[in-house]
CSV table of C-alpha atoms in Angstrom, one decimal:
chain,number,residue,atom,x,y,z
A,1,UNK,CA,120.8,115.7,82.5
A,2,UNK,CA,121.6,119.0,81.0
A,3,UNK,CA,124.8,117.9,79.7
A,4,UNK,CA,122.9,114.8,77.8
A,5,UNK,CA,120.3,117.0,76.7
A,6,UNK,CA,123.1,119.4,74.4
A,7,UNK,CA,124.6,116.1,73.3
A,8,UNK,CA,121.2,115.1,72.1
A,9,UNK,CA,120.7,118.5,70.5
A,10,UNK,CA,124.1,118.1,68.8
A,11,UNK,CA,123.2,115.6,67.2
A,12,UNK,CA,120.2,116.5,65.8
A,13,UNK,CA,117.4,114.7,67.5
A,14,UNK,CA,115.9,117.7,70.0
A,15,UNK,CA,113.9,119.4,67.8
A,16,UNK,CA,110.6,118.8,68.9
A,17,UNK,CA,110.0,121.8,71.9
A,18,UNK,CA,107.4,119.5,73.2
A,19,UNK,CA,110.0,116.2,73.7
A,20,UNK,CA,112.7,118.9,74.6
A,21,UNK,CA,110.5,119.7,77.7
A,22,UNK,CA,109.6,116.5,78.1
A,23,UNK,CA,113.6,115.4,78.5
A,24,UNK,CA,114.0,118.6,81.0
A,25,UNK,CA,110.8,117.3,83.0
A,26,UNK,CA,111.6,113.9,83.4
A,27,UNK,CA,114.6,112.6,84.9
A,28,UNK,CA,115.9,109.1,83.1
A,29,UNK,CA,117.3,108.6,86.8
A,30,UNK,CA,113.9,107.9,88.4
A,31,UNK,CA,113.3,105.1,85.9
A,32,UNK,CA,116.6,102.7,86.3
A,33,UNK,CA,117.5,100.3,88.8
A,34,UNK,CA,119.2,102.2,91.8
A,35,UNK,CA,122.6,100.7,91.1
A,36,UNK,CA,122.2,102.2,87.7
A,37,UNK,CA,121.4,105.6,88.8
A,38,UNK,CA,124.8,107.0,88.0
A,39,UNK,CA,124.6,105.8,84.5
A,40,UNK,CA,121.4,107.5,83.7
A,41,UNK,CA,122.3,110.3,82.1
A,42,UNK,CA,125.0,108.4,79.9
A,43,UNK,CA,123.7,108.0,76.2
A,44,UNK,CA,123.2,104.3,76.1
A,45,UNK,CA,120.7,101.5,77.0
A,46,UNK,CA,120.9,100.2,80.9
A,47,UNK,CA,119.7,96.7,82.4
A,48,UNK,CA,116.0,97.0,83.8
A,49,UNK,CA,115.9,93.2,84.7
A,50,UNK,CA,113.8,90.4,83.3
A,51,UNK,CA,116.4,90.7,80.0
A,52,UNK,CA,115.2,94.1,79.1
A,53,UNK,CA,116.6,97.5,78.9
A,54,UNK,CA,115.7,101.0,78.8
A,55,UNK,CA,116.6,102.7,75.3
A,56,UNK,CA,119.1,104.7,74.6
A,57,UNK,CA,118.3,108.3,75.3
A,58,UNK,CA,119.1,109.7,71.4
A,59,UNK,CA,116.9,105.9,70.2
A,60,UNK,CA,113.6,107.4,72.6
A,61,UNK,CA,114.2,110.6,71.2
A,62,UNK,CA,114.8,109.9,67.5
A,63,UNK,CA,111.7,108.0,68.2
A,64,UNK,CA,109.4,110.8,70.0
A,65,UNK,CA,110.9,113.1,67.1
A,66,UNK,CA,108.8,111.2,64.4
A,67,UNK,CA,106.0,110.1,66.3
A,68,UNK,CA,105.6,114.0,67.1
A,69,UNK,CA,102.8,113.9,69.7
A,70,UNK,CA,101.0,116.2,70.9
A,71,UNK,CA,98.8,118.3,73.2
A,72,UNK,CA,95.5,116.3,73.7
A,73,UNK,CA,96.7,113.1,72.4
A,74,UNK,CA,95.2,109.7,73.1
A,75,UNK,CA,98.4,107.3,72.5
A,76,UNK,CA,99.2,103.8,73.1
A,77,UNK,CA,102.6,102.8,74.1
A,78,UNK,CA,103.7,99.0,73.5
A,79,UNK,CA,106.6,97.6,75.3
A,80,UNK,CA,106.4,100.6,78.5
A,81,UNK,CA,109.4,99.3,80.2
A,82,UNK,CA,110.9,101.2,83.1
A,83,UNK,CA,107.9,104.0,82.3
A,84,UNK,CA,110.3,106.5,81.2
A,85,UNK,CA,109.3,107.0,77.8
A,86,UNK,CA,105.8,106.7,79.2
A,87,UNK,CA,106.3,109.5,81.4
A,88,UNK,CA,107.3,111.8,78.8
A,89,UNK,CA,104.4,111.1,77.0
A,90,UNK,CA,101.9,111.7,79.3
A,91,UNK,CA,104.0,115.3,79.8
A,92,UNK,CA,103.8,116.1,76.3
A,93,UNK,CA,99.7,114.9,76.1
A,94,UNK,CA,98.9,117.3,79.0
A,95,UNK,CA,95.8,116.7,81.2
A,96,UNK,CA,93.6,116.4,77.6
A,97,UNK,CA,95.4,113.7,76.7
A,98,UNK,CA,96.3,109.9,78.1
A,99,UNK,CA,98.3,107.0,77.4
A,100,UNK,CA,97.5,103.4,77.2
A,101,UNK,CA,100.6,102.1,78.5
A,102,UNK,CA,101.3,97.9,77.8
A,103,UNK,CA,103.5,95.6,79.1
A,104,UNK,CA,103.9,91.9,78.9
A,105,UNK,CA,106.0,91.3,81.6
A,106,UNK,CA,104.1,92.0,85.0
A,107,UNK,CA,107.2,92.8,86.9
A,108,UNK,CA,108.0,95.3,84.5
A,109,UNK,CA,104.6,96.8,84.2
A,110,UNK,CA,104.9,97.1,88.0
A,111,UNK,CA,108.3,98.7,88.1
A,112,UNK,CA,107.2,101.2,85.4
A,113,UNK,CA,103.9,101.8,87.0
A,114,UNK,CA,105.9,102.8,90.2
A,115,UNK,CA,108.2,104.9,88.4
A,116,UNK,CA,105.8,107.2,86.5
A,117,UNK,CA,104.0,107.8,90.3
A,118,UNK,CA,107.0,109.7,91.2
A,119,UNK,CA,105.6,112.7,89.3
A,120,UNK,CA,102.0,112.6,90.7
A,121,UNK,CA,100.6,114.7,87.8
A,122,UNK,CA,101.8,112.9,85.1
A,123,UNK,CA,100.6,109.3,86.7
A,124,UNK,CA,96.7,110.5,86.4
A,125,UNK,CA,97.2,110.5,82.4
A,126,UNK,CA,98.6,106.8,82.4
A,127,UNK,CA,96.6,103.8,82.1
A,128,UNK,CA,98.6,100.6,82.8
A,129,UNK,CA,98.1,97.0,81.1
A,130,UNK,CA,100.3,93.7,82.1
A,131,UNK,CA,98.8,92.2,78.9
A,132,UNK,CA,100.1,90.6,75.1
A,133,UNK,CA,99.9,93.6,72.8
A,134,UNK,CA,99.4,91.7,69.8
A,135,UNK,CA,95.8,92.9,69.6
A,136,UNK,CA,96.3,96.2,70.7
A,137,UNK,CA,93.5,97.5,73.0
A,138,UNK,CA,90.4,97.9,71.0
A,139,UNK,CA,87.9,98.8,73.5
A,140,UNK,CA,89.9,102.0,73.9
A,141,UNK,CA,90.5,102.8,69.9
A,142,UNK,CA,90.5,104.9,68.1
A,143,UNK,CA,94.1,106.0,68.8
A,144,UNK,CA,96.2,109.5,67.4
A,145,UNK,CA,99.7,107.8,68.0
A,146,UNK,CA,100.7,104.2,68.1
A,147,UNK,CA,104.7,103.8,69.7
A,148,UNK,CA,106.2,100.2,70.2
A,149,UNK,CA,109.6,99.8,71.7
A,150,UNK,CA,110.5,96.1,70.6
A,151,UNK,CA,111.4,95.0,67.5
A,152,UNK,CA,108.4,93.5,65.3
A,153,UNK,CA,108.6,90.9,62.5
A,154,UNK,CA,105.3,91.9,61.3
A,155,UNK,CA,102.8,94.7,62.1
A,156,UNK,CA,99.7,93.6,63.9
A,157,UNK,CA,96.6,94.5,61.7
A,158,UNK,CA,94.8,94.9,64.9
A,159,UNK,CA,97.1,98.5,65.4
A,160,UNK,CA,97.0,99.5,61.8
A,161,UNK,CA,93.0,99.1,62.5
A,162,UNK,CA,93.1,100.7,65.9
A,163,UNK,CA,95.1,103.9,64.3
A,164,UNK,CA,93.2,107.0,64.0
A,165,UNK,CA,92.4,108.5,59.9
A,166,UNK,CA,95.6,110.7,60.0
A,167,UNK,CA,97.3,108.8,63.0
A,168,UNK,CA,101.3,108.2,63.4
A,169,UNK,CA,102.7,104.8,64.3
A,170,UNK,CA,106.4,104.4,64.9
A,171,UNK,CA,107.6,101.0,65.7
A,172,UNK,CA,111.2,99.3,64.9
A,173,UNK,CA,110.6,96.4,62.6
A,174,UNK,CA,114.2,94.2,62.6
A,175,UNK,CA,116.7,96.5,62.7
A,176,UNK,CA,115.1,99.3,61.1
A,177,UNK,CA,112.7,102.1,62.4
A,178,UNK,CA,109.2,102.4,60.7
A,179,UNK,CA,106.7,105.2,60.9
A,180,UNK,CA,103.5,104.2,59.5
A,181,UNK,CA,100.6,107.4,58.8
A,182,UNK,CA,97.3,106.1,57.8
A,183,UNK,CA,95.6,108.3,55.0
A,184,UNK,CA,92.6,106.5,55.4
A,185,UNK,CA,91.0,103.5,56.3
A,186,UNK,CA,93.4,101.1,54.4
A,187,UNK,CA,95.7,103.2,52.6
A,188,UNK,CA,99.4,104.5,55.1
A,189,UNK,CA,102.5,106.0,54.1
A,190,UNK,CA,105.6,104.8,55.5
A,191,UNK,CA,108.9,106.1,56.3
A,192,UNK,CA,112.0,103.9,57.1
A,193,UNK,CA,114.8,104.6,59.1
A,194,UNK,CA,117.8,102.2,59.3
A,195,UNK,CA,120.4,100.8,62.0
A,196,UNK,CA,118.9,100.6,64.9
A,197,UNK,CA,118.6,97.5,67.6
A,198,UNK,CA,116.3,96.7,69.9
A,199,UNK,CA,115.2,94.0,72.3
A,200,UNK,CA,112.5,91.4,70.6
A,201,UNK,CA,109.0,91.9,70.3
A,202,UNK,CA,107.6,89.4,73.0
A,203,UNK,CA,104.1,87.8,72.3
A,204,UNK,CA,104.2,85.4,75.4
């Protein structure tokens, strides 16, 4: 992990201390399909079945980079996957903070749900929902941070409403990266961040 960690740094995506720790915490080989496990320290996506993957290490972490969460942060996660990702959050949120962690596919949900329990701790921040995202979670809004890991062909005003005055949402929208910062109730800045691929945003 070490060795991925400097590449990472190399390339100038590690310089958040608070994902840096995160990385060193928690190993991307607890979160891959056992025949995978050699591979998990390799700097690409891997097969997590149902036609999904998990990101590419330097793709999570380009990603955490902008979203730049926090101590204390309430965050929800679209798209949790293996519960890597997930994991690291809830690290980087501390016992003040939790994540709101969806997934469509319930095998998924279940794998990732599993995975994240191998670090006791970080498990108690997590909240897991085998649910369409498309309307977000608004009986647990407002939100600081907003991160979605499939690629979107719109943004769902139900997120954008759901976002916290002075909240960060990063999301990949085709094959582009987005980060959205709402100034106030309607008004958001955005940032945009070219050449990148992900898997499709699934509704169903």
């Amino acid at each position: 992990m070490q060795t991925l960690i400097k590449e990472l740094q190399a390339m100038g995506v590690l310089k958040n201390p608070l994902v840096l720790s995160a990385l060193k915490t928690v190993d991307r080989a607890d979160f891959v399909p056992k025949e995978k496990r050699l591979e998990a320290h390799q700097n690409y996506p891997l097969p997590i079945g149902c036609g999904q993957t998990i990101s590419q290490p330097y793709t999570v972490a380009f990603m955490l980079g902008l979203l730049e969460p926090a101590t204390g942060h309430k965050i929800l996660e679209v798209g949790s996957g293996s519960g890597w990702q997930t994991a690291m959050l809830a690290h980087i949120v501390g016992v003040r903070g939790h994540i709101y962690a969806m997934e469509l596919i319930p095998e998924l949900s279940e794998f990732g749900k599993a995975n994240v329990a191998k670090y006791p701790d970080l498990a108690k921040r997590v909240t897991f929902f085998a649910q369409n995202a498309e309307n977000g979670l608004p009986e647990h809004k407002p939100f600081d941070r907003i991160i979605a890991a499939a690629s979107l062909k719109e943004i769902p005003e139900a997120w954008k409403e759901q976002l916290s005055v002075g909240g960060k949402m990063v999301f990949p929208l085709r094959e582009s990266i987005y980060v959205l910062t709402k100034k106030s109730a309607s008004e958001f800045h955005k940032e945009v961040f070219p050449g990148f691929v992900f898997v499709p945003f699934v509704k169903e």
